[in-house]
XYZ file of C-alpha atoms in Angstrom:
727
model
C 2.380 -12.509 8.817
C 0.317 -12.665 12.102
C -2.815 -14.837 12.529
C -5.188 -13.068 14.775
C -8.703 -12.883 15.889
C -9.035 -9.339 14.567
C -7.915 -8.378 11.260
C -8.585 -4.847 9.921
C -11.461 -4.990 7.191
C -10.964 -0.872 6.076
C -9.655 -1.785 2.545
C -9.793 0.951 -0.626
C -10.541 -1.177 -3.001
C -11.386 0.434 -6.647
C -11.495 -0.285 -10.059
C -10.050 -3.026 -12.729
C -10.636 -4.865 -15.993
C -9.383 -7.542 -17.603
C -8.006 -7.089 -21.255
C -8.778 -9.194 -24.763
C -5.611 -8.741 -26.677
C -4.807 -9.123 -29.813
C -2.509 -7.267 -32.556
C -3.345 -4.575 -35.327
C -1.277 -2.667 -37.904
C -2.920 0.533 -36.966
C 0.487 2.917 -35.674
C 1.733 6.380 -35.894
C 5.459 6.947 -36.581
C 6.285 9.450 -34.509
C 9.906 10.464 -35.028
C 11.891 11.416 -31.501
C 15.339 11.982 -32.628
C 17.983 10.690 -35.603
C 18.843 7.419 -33.625
C 15.155 6.703 -32.450
C 12.307 6.721 -33.780
C 8.522 5.518 -32.097
C 5.743 4.516 -33.929
C 3.534 4.833 -30.799
C 0.267 3.398 -31.375
C -2.822 4.377 -32.746
C -5.815 5.260 -29.203
C -9.185 5.153 -30.190
C -10.204 9.100 -29.687
C -13.430 10.815 -29.882
C -15.047 14.361 -29.686
C -16.147 13.885 -26.502
C -16.541 17.387 -24.219
C -17.437 17.496 -20.319
C -18.960 20.623 -18.720
C -17.944 21.637 -15.537
C -19.814 24.044 -13.939
C -19.542 25.840 -17.105
C -16.226 25.038 -17.810
C -15.952 22.794 -21.065
C -13.216 20.696 -20.567
C -12.692 17.963 -23.904
C -11.731 14.005 -23.297
C -10.466 13.621 -26.335
C -9.404 9.691 -25.249
C -12.792 8.720 -23.488
C -12.748 5.800 -25.194
C -10.151 3.914 -23.362
C -12.029 4.211 -20.684
C -14.145 1.136 -22.206
C -10.903 -1.573 -21.660
C -13.206 -4.409 -23.304
C -13.402 -2.526 -26.449
C -11.870 -3.953 -29.732
C -10.262 -0.622 -30.452
C -8.783 -0.461 -26.369
C -7.671 -4.323 -26.833
C -5.639 -3.289 -29.900
C -3.920 -0.268 -28.445
C -2.733 -1.896 -25.455
C -1.352 -5.171 -27.679
C 0.663 -2.825 -29.341
C 1.850 -0.576 -26.153
C 3.181 -3.482 -24.646
C 5.145 -4.709 -27.889
C 6.982 -1.316 -28.188
C 7.817 -1.061 -24.854
C 9.226 -4.887 -24.555
C 10.739 -4.090 -28.008
C 12.539 -1.294 -26.346
C 13.412 -2.741 -23.412
C 15.031 -5.419 -25.129
C 17.270 -3.964 -26.935
C 18.439 -2.403 -23.592
C 22.000 -4.639 -23.256
C 21.914 -4.203 -20.120
C 19.072 -5.501 -19.222
C 19.540 -9.456 -19.027
C 22.778 -8.317 -17.041
C 20.126 -6.480 -14.319
C 17.895 -8.721 -14.378
C 20.363 -11.860 -13.295
C 21.841 -9.413 -10.432
C 18.349 -9.068 -9.309
C 17.577 -12.943 -9.015
C 21.296 -13.184 -7.323
C 20.721 -10.343 -4.990
C 16.997 -11.865 -3.811
C 17.633 -14.881 -3.538
C 18.086 -16.065 -0.020
C 15.945 -16.834 2.675
C 13.261 -14.827 4.101
C 11.116 -15.274 7.155
C 8.436 -13.634 8.424
C 7.812 -13.141 12.308
C 6.137 -15.842 14.281
C 2.477 -15.306 15.588
C 1.652 -17.259 19.095
C -1.557 -18.755 19.086
C -2.771 -21.578 21.747
C 1.055 -22.656 21.959
C 1.686 -22.625 18.166
C 3.582 -20.906 15.754
C 2.657 -19.696 12.568
C 5.542 -17.897 10.635
C 6.054 -17.279 6.809
C 9.085 -18.215 4.665
C 10.264 -17.744 0.747
C 13.713 -19.960 -0.096
C 14.567 -16.799 -2.074
C 12.835 -17.137 -4.849
C 9.733 -18.516 -4.959
C 6.526 -16.593 -6.143
C 5.132 -16.506 -3.000
C 5.966 -16.997 0.883
C 5.091 -20.423 2.524
C 2.961 -20.147 5.830
C 4.375 -22.724 7.798
C 3.572 -24.009 11.646
C 5.469 -25.648 14.912
C 4.211 -26.666 18.520
C 8.024 -24.852 19.570
C 10.270 -23.055 17.491
C 13.012 -25.735 18.138
C 10.359 -28.324 16.193
C 10.207 -29.469 12.919
C 7.832 -26.936 10.898
C 5.108 -28.094 9.007
C 3.902 -26.862 5.647
C 0.223 -25.390 6.084
C -0.447 -23.609 3.260
C 2.042 -23.185 -0.095
C 0.457 -20.702 -2.368
C 2.549 -21.205 -4.822
C 0.485 -24.756 -5.458
C -2.487 -22.306 -6.005
C -1.299 -21.891 -9.753
C 1.332 -22.659 -12.232
C 2.453 -18.684 -12.536
C 2.223 -17.874 -8.736
C -0.506 -15.370 -9.596
C -2.781 -16.870 -7.199
C -1.603 -15.123 -3.173
C -2.200 -16.011 0.152
C -4.321 -12.555 1.448
C -5.647 -12.364 5.051
C -4.802 -14.912 7.494
C -6.702 -15.628 11.119
C -6.403 -18.530 13.566
C -9.218 -19.887 15.933
C -8.497 -19.049 19.676
C -8.029 -22.459 20.565
C -5.192 -22.785 17.293
C -6.817 -25.508 15.709
C -8.565 -23.668 12.908
C -6.811 -21.374 10.201
C -9.703 -19.013 7.947
C -7.393 -17.704 4.868
C -8.200 -15.840 1.729
C -7.073 -16.414 -1.452
C -6.600 -13.250 -4.145
C -6.057 -13.956 -7.836
C -4.503 -11.778 -10.112
C -3.783 -9.236 -7.413
C -7.417 -8.571 -7.564
C -8.646 -6.962 -3.860
C -11.688 -9.567 -4.411
C -10.870 -12.140 -1.832
C -12.192 -15.574 -1.092
C -12.347 -17.640 2.259
C -11.246 -21.195 3.134
C -11.063 -22.827 6.544
C -8.690 -25.261 6.774
C -7.960 -27.804 10.077
C -4.141 -27.169 10.969
C -3.346 -30.497 12.632
C -4.978 -32.426 9.104
C -3.851 -29.520 6.840
C -6.700 -30.253 5.350
C -9.821 -27.534 3.935
C -12.977 -28.177 5.291
C -15.935 -27.269 3.231
C -16.150 -23.853 4.288
C -15.824 -21.289 0.986
C -16.422 -18.127 1.617
C -16.858 -16.095 -2.473
C -16.275 -12.178 -3.574
C -15.482 -11.241 0.035
C -14.119 -7.593 0.906
C -12.057 -8.385 4.092
C -12.968 -9.904 6.901
C -11.286 -13.437 9.333
C -12.585 -12.157 13.244
C -13.394 -15.394 15.112
C -15.895 -15.825 17.687
C -14.249 -16.631 20.819
C -15.584 -20.217 20.982
C -14.188 -20.730 17.439
C -17.544 -21.367 15.975
C -17.267 -19.141 13.050
C -15.900 -15.753 12.118
C -16.874 -12.636 10.742
C -16.765 -11.079 7.223
C -17.407 -8.569 4.814
C -19.212 -8.463 1.348
C -20.036 -6.215 -1.676
C -22.631 -6.802 -3.574
C -22.095 -10.204 -5.656
C -20.195 -9.621 -9.568
C -22.107 -11.734 -12.013
C -19.149 -13.097 -13.320
C -15.345 -12.579 -13.577
C -15.344 -10.011 -15.786
C -17.675 -7.522 -14.727
C -15.999 -8.411 -11.246
C -13.345 -5.986 -12.430
C -15.538 -2.927 -12.960
C -18.373 -4.094 -10.944
C -19.284 -0.841 -8.176
C -17.923 -1.511 -4.554
C -20.329 0.186 -2.718
C -23.093 -1.487 0.200
C -20.552 -3.223 2.193
C -22.070 -5.495 5.011
C -20.736 -7.154 7.730
C -21.920 -11.526 8.286
C -21.065 -13.999 10.199
C -20.172 -17.218 9.024
C -20.722 -20.679 11.133
C -18.856 -23.220 10.190
C -19.635 -25.998 8.435
C -23.080 -24.299 6.822
C -23.078 -22.726 3.410
C -22.539 -19.388 2.561
C -25.664 -18.693 1.574
C -26.834 -19.673 5.454
C -24.724 -16.648 6.881
C -26.448 -14.064 9.238
C -26.315 -10.663 8.072
C -24.587 -8.915 11.192
C -24.766 -4.721 10.093
C -25.404 -2.592 6.872
C -25.794 0.872 6.083
C -28.701 0.924 3.168
C -28.466 4.685 3.954
C -25.049 4.896 3.442
C -23.945 2.518 0.691
C -20.613 4.406 0.356
C -19.586 3.733 4.060
C -17.096 1.028 4.319
C -17.718 -1.092 7.311
C -15.666 -3.435 9.763
C -15.597 -5.898 12.517
C -13.114 -7.049 15.130
C -14.125 -9.074 18.069
C -12.619 -8.711 21.661
C -9.945 -10.819 22.894
C -11.950 -11.918 25.752
C -15.362 -12.679 23.650
C -17.887 -10.240 24.963
C -17.957 -7.390 22.388
C -17.640 -7.329 18.736
C -16.388 -3.458 18.044
C -17.792 -2.356 14.530
C -15.978 0.617 12.749
C -17.954 3.222 9.752
C -15.621 4.551 7.338
C -16.595 7.308 5.214
C -14.415 6.908 2.022
C -10.778 7.095 2.794
C -11.036 9.531 5.496
C -9.635 8.206 8.781
C -12.937 9.964 10.693
C -14.539 6.677 11.248
C -17.443 5.687 13.565
C -16.997 3.177 16.263
C -20.096 0.630 17.563
C -20.332 -2.084 19.649
C -22.824 -5.485 19.909
C -22.525 -7.212 23.387
C -21.873 -11.071 21.626
C -23.358 -12.228 25.712
C -26.314 -11.741 24.709
C -28.201 -13.278 21.600
C -29.086 -10.601 18.918
C -28.595 -8.273 21.169
C -28.585 -4.611 18.994
C -25.575 -2.591 17.282
C -25.200 0.816 19.511
C -22.936 3.591 18.761
C -20.335 4.629 20.762
C -18.749 7.599 18.758
C -19.843 8.879 15.601
C -18.484 9.015 12.330
C -16.488 12.583 10.939
C -14.956 13.462 14.534
C -11.835 11.705 14.844
C -10.212 8.160 14.443
C -11.223 5.533 16.917
C -9.107 2.074 16.943
C -10.043 -0.096 20.276
C -6.822 -1.782 21.976
C -8.606 -4.297 24.493
C -10.773 -4.186 27.301
C -11.223 -5.297 30.385
C -14.576 -5.953 31.266
C -17.031 -2.868 29.907
C -13.764 -0.576 30.071
C -12.307 -0.422 26.678
C -9.249 1.135 25.746
C -8.699 3.170 22.526
C -6.644 4.984 20.596
C -7.779 7.689 18.922
C -6.809 11.695 17.466
C -10.076 13.269 19.576
C -8.727 16.641 20.332
C -5.215 14.806 19.599
C -3.748 15.156 16.348
C -0.901 13.142 17.240
C -2.968 10.359 18.966
C -3.668 9.547 22.578
C -4.997 6.581 24.109
C -8.176 6.781 26.812
C -10.599 4.249 28.377
C -14.277 4.711 27.859
C -16.616 2.295 30.261
C -19.019 1.283 27.463
C -22.210 1.613 30.395
C -21.159 5.199 30.678
C -19.837 6.150 26.950
C -20.547 9.587 26.252
C -17.136 10.337 28.455
C -13.538 9.278 27.996
C -10.476 9.529 30.699
C -7.082 10.220 29.069
C -4.637 7.494 30.102
C -1.256 8.268 27.626
C -1.334 12.165 26.418
C -1.184 13.227 23.291
C 3.078 13.818 22.333
C 4.757 16.162 19.949
C 5.602 12.698 18.205
C 2.636 11.063 16.249
C 1.389 7.849 17.237
C 1.657 4.788 14.747
C -0.074 2.143 16.420
C -0.398 0.357 20.076
C -1.077 -3.074 20.573
C -2.398 -3.966 24.965
C 0.024 -6.834 25.747
C -0.609 -7.981 29.337
C -1.217 -4.675 30.966
C 1.282 -2.664 28.880
C 0.821 -0.929 26.139
C 3.405 -0.532 23.743
C 2.583 2.654 21.444
C 5.034 3.213 18.180
C 6.005 6.842 17.602
C 6.883 8.311 14.824
C 10.103 10.554 15.254
C 11.006 11.887 12.131
C 9.904 9.408 9.818
C 11.468 6.254 12.271
C 9.725 3.948 14.802
C 10.298 4.614 18.039
C 8.606 2.534 20.479
C 7.259 3.471 24.275
C 5.607 1.102 26.972
C 3.299 2.134 29.234
C 1.221 0.755 31.936
C -2.972 0.681 32.021
C -2.802 4.058 34.054
C -0.885 5.866 31.203
C 2.536 5.972 33.287
C 5.829 5.517 31.015
C 7.494 2.002 31.709
C 10.425 2.111 29.313
C 11.335 3.029 25.792
C 12.071 -0.247 24.217
C 15.631 0.131 22.365
C 15.667 -1.039 18.939
C 18.725 -1.374 16.569
C 18.967 2.039 15.149
C 16.797 4.101 12.581
C 14.592 2.172 10.657
C 10.841 0.273 11.259
C 9.145 -2.412 12.841
C 6.273 -4.444 12.334
C 4.387 -7.048 14.164
C 5.305 -5.504 17.820
C 2.180 -7.155 19.100
C 0.351 -10.134 20.160
C -2.599 -11.677 21.681
C -3.323 -9.649 25.255
C -2.367 -13.284 26.989
C 0.690 -13.742 25.827
C 4.089 -13.077 27.197
C 6.250 -13.153 24.204
C 6.140 -12.025 21.284
C 7.791 -11.186 17.686
C 8.244 -8.421 15.570
C 10.593 -7.730 12.655
C 13.067 -4.624 12.499
C 14.260 -3.004 9.065
C 16.279 -0.124 7.496
C 16.925 1.273 4.505
C 20.546 -0.770 4.492
C 19.466 -3.556 6.937
C 17.305 -6.373 5.579
C 14.185 -7.499 7.696
C 15.659 -8.972 11.037
C 12.936 -11.062 13.850
C 13.186 -10.025 17.004
C 11.627 -11.665 20.269
C 10.287 -9.951 22.903
C 10.175 -11.233 26.525
C 7.260 -9.201 28.405
C 8.132 -9.692 31.592
C 11.965 -9.021 31.199
C 10.636 -5.855 28.978
C 14.437 -6.613 26.134
C 13.859 -7.814 22.625
C 16.895 -10.416 21.614
C 17.652 -10.877 17.950
C 15.787 -14.200 16.294
C 16.465 -14.674 12.684
C 18.215 -12.338 10.525
C 18.866 -13.678 6.548
C 22.233 -14.439 5.611
C 23.144 -12.367 1.890
C 25.214 -12.220 -0.908
C 26.441 -8.839 -0.337
C 27.883 -6.509 2.542
C 24.576 -4.457 4.051
C 28.054 -2.349 5.632
C 28.639 -1.283 1.969
C 25.693 1.042 2.365
C 24.361 3.764 3.970
C 21.974 5.836 4.638
C 21.568 10.234 5.944
C 18.860 11.988 7.255
C 18.649 15.660 6.167
C 15.742 18.471 6.374
C 14.950 20.825 3.665
C 12.250 23.984 3.501
C 9.606 23.435 0.643
C 8.108 26.028 -1.083
C 6.054 27.399 1.814
C 8.968 27.056 4.146
C 8.102 23.967 5.964
C 10.911 21.401 6.754
C 10.771 18.283 5.160
C 13.057 15.192 5.904
C 14.330 13.775 3.320
C 16.906 10.087 3.775
C 19.189 9.543 1.214
C 20.623 6.005 1.307
C 23.472 5.204 -1.459
C 26.891 2.707 -1.552
C 29.727 4.512 1.156
C 32.125 6.641 -0.703
C 29.874 8.446 -3.007
C 30.863 11.832 -4.288
C 28.760 14.814 -4.391
C 29.637 16.230 -7.868
C 25.733 16.094 -9.594
C 26.795 12.509 -11.034
C 24.866 10.285 -9.591
C 22.291 8.696 -10.899
C 19.328 9.390 -8.048
C 15.556 7.862 -7.804
C 13.425 10.379 -5.968
C 10.597 8.623 -4.356
C 7.400 9.379 -2.295
C 3.926 8.833 -1.841
C 2.387 12.102 -0.193
C -1.204 11.012 0.705
C -3.405 9.018 2.624
C -2.467 9.322 6.178
C -0.004 7.203 5.159
C 3.451 6.863 6.523
C 6.881 6.043 4.123
C 9.230 4.185 6.564
C 12.377 2.863 5.957
C 12.488 -0.331 4.898
C 15.239 -2.655 3.173
C 14.980 -3.835 -0.499
C 17.858 -6.341 -2.140
C 16.711 -4.664 -5.478
C 18.048 -1.334 -4.509
C 21.756 -3.066 -4.086
C 21.718 -3.032 -7.681
C 20.839 0.662 -8.390
C 23.351 1.809 -5.729
C 26.097 -0.629 -7.041
C 25.493 1.596 -9.957
C 26.465 4.555 -8.329
C 22.476 5.557 -7.568
C 20.878 7.093 -4.931
C 17.745 6.451 -3.185
C 15.817 9.302 -1.966
C 12.768 9.238 -0.300
C 10.923 12.644 1.308
C 8.387 12.042 3.966
C 6.220 14.917 2.312
C 2.599 16.161 3.537
C 0.063 14.157 3.109
C 1.016 11.378 5.052
C 1.410 10.504 8.948
C 4.945 10.712 9.659
C 3.957 13.909 12.229
C 0.268 13.019 12.527
C -3.436 14.208 11.843
C -2.257 18.215 11.039
C 0.644 16.697 8.187
C -2.152 14.700 6.359
C -4.366 17.325 6.604
C -1.888 19.672 5.078
C -1.348 17.683 1.919
C -5.479 17.086 1.126
C -8.022 18.469 -0.474
C -7.164 22.368 -1.836
C -4.008 22.003 -0.299
C -3.189 18.698 -2.394
C -0.450 21.233 -4.070
C 2.037 21.671 -1.013
C 2.187 17.972 -1.581
C 3.971 18.193 -4.830
C 5.547 21.695 -3.952
C 7.034 19.096 -0.991
C 8.767 16.938 -3.970
C 9.689 19.362 -6.089
C 11.701 21.260 -3.376
C 13.331 17.917 -2.900
C 14.734 17.859 -6.212
C 15.573 20.976 -6.502
C 17.365 20.148 -3.195
C 19.130 17.093 -4.702
C 20.393 19.194 -7.195
C 21.357 22.257 -5.376
C 23.478 20.213 -2.825
C 25.132 18.313 -5.812
C 24.053 14.813 -4.976
C 22.611 14.570 -8.235
C 21.488 17.004 -11.333
C 18.492 17.066 -13.614
C 19.857 14.425 -16.542
C 20.203 12.453 -13.491
C 17.415 12.502 -11.316
C 14.409 10.098 -11.729
C 11.032 10.394 -10.019
C 8.782 7.513 -9.000
C 5.893 6.661 -7.303
C 2.690 4.282 -7.784
C -0.668 5.057 -7.023
C -1.580 8.405 -5.277
C 2.354 8.463 -5.947
C 1.522 7.807 -9.036
C -0.443 11.102 -9.227
C 2.318 12.805 -7.692
C 5.174 12.083 -10.622
C 2.269 13.124 -12.896
C 2.181 16.092 -11.387
C 5.261 17.125 -10.892
C 6.892 16.140 -14.138
C 3.894 18.018 -15.747
C 4.328 21.261 -13.929
C 8.392 21.175 -14.078
C 8.923 18.994 -16.876
C 12.586 20.414 -16.967
C 13.601 19.400 -13.896
C 13.865 15.748 -14.345
C 15.719 13.105 -16.051
C 13.389 10.960 -16.290
C 9.892 9.873 -14.429
C 7.966 6.365 -13.441
C 4.694 7.076 -12.296
C 2.746 3.480 -11.873
C -0.984 2.820 -11.512
C -1.349 6.976 -10.867
C -4.450 8.451 -10.193
C -4.236 10.632 -13.380
C -7.405 12.053 -14.483
C -8.531 14.099 -11.085
C -11.753 15.356 -12.604
C -13.649 11.543 -12.890
C -11.565 9.124 -10.790
C -14.827 8.571 -8.349
C -16.680 7.611 -11.640
C -14.599 4.286 -11.319
C -15.830 1.392 -8.763
C -15.571 2.798 -5.666
C -13.451 5.772 -6.815
C -15.703 7.760 -4.662
C -13.439 6.334 -1.700
C -10.851 9.357 -2.392
C -12.852 12.543 -2.178
C -13.078 12.753 1.402
C -9.462 12.909 0.245
C -9.531 14.921 -3.107
C -12.240 16.142 -3.719
C -14.635 15.826 -6.300
C -14.932 17.732 -9.241
C -18.633 17.597 -10.082
C -19.250 18.912 -6.699
C -18.747 22.544 -6.736
C -16.589 24.797 -9.157
C -14.454 25.443 -6.079
C -13.225 21.734 -6.330
C -13.178 21.560 -9.970
C -10.706 24.473 -10.289
C -8.234 23.056 -7.717
C -8.699 19.626 -8.760
C -8.063 20.550 -13.049
C -4.767 22.552 -11.896
C -2.997 19.885 -10.751
C -4.903 16.379 -13.012
C -1.992 15.468 -14.397
C -3.729 14.037 -17.425
C -5.107 17.626 -17.833
C -2.251 19.743 -17.425
C -0.103 17.821 -20.454
C 0.738 20.547 -23.128
C 1.438 19.932 -26.773
C 4.789 21.871 -27.509
C 6.386 20.547 -24.137
C 9.560 18.211 -23.988
C 8.887 16.214 -21.343
C 11.646 13.865 -20.103
C 11.674 10.028 -20.750
C 8.675 8.590 -19.174
C 8.354 4.574 -18.212
C 3.972 4.490 -17.357
C 3.324 1.398 -15.438
C -0.517 -0.658 -14.893
C -2.227 -3.562 -14.852
C -4.748 -4.954 -16.398
C -6.299 -6.249 -13.041
C -5.552 -3.778 -11.379
C -9.094 -3.137 -9.345
C -7.878 -0.076 -7.105
C -6.962 2.649 -9.805
C -8.386 1.664 -12.876
C -6.293 1.432 -15.571
C -7.615 4.157 -17.959
C -6.250 6.434 -15.611
C -2.478 5.131 -17.141
C -3.805 4.367 -20.407
C -5.568 8.344 -21.206
C -2.561 9.858 -19.672
C -0.064 7.279 -21.760
C -1.826 8.460 -25.166
C -2.074 12.379 -24.322
C 1.835 11.951 -23.719
C 2.681 10.405 -26.729
C 0.605 12.394 -28.800
C 1.642 15.854 -27.354
C 5.697 15.223 -26.587
C 7.741 17.695 -28.680
C 11.005 16.414 -27.066
C 13.240 13.317 -28.187
C 12.614 11.560 -24.806
C 10.651 7.879 -25.393
C 7.068 7.897 -23.885
C 6.628 4.023 -23.064
C 3.588 2.583 -21.445
C 3.240 -1.300 -20.055
C 0.320 -3.110 -18.943
C 1.041 -5.743 -16.727
C -1.551 -9.034 -17.405
C -2.818 -11.485 -14.398
C -1.821 -8.295 -12.078
C -3.135 -5.525 -9.815
C -2.319 -3.309 -7.560
C 0.615 -4.739 -6.187
C -0.448 -6.953 -3.466
C 0.243 -10.723 -3.978
C 2.388 -9.701 -6.664
C 4.935 -12.858 -7.764
C 8.343 -12.438 -7.264
C 9.217 -13.611 -10.707
C 7.143 -10.814 -12.029
C 8.565 -7.806 -9.487
C 12.377 -8.497 -10.797
C 11.076 -8.509 -14.730
C 9.429 -5.198 -13.914
C 12.315 -4.055 -11.848
C 14.868 -4.581 -14.240
C 13.161 -2.738 -17.142
C 12.395 0.026 -14.721
C 16.860 0.254 -14.231
C 17.249 -0.503 -17.951
C 15.316 1.830 -18.792
C 17.140 4.559 -16.111
C 19.904 3.136 -17.673
C 19.552 4.337 -20.666
C 17.642 7.701 -19.996
C 20.174 8.855 -17.446
C 23.082 8.021 -19.255
C 24.657 5.292 -16.956
C 27.736 3.928 -18.490
C 28.846 0.679 -19.126
C 31.301 0.454 -16.501
C 29.203 1.275 -13.699
C 26.583 -1.217 -14.920
C 29.538 -3.423 -15.069
C 30.243 -3.176 -11.688
C 26.823 -4.030 -10.655
C 25.804 -6.613 -12.552
C 29.211 -8.441 -12.573
C 29.621 -10.389 -9.760
């Protein structure tokens, strides 16, 4: 957690609703095998039919979109009860949960951030639901608790969100989020005293960028909901940027910028390190091609001026020297470059760091050096350039992995970053700007030996011949005989890269002989803007083809086999799993779609689902867009009489990213149309959202359910379970 003056505000807030849960006896028995009978609950139905450009599309489970209805609440309660009874009957579950707790019970540290000579870092003793934020006057001094989120709620469901420290290191602006919701409440804490001021900003959507003098900070909002229940479903549009002056009520905050003519645009704000400018970004939904604006803070009530229009390229301000600003951009450079723009004559720009064959992942300006992280075949490479764009050094990293926090405020002479990979737990390194050298600062002490596991990167051909990287992680000594249970995970969208990262919970999976496989499919940013655009809009099928080809590769190369292969993904990755399992149900031994976008014809109807139309398209907009969305929409491609693999759908009642009705309708349809003996289950987590801030206790319970489900579905033997859990 790096406290800073400038925090990104571009968000992906979507839809959710709270559910009142009670039990009803209405169930419909479905016999799935000689040994197992599932009494699937009767979901509320209707005869609703939509007309898309002359094409009639039934939506029989439309009533499930009313998540507050009594019938929906009844169905939710019964589905949870069915899933719980199934999971609790699996003997391995208790052993797996105990092992997961042991594996996760070690100290975890975040990379320190340095502001005005004070150090800020997070720490978790092991199984605390939320990490605690500490501060100290030096790394040798005894740390003091700054914020302990575990004291904010008994069950750990109130999480610490964004944090930002004023330039003098005296005040901390921090946000909290309840039950995983994207809505934030901002507070201000006196760091020395450890006490909150009177300032409280409610119903916000991001912020924390301080003015140089510490008088206040900028933040964003959507229109205020009427109450908590409506907040989970409220339309999130007409975003505005405000300035909050410390010591004044939120009602007195000054409006900085809004676009009533473009209510669907996202607006973010950050101040320059020297305090001279406020930079604003405009984003059309989730499109990375943002607009860039500036306000001169040295002149009271100065106008906001456009530097670059929206819809052309991505623009990210790195810093400035006077009126010269340094910007990372994809303008004419799909893999990214760094340019200089003079605000006195902003129509021209000067290239400093030219585009590379590797995609720029992000840049920090520290001192007079650009530290730029690139993605080389889906792992991090860091290069340092001077202000003229000359390469100074390629920074040595510990291995093939990923980094975070590789940057700080420009004036600092040191910073701390975290390195991790699929087999290396997050380790914190100190970087000395003068010597350009890294030294290990802190590494966790583990109850297992990471050297017993390995990762390998291979490449395979997708359906159209495109070469796709695939990283496989497993315990050393694995035999390629097709018997290894395998989790195939991917995301594939929104310009988001899936990079190597460690999870102690995967150790339990690998100890059961399992493989964790991650293909870096199109739709992400692993190979730059072109890679992303090859997996969006009408080209979205490329993403599914890449994923399906990965499954076929794993089978053909005898890493695994269909009965042993599970597919997993969340959010856009849940869509990926839903599309893959409906297009090739015969290929997989189990499916784990989490918080997925399953109804591709109606996603734009829920809260800010409209933000995704720049990624997916819009079925209402044209027949052409309807046709390609309908062709892969998971909900609309479930067919009666088909044998689908064992499926565990998951969502949450406070998910205001992906409206839970997506998963509701998908699960109800799949249960009704399943022709095979495999179970179709859904779990609806309570007091949880899309995933951010979820307590460790909930995470471990969910993982135990997932692994237990796979033990039963993939036929993992008792001996393998015992080997993984008896420690």
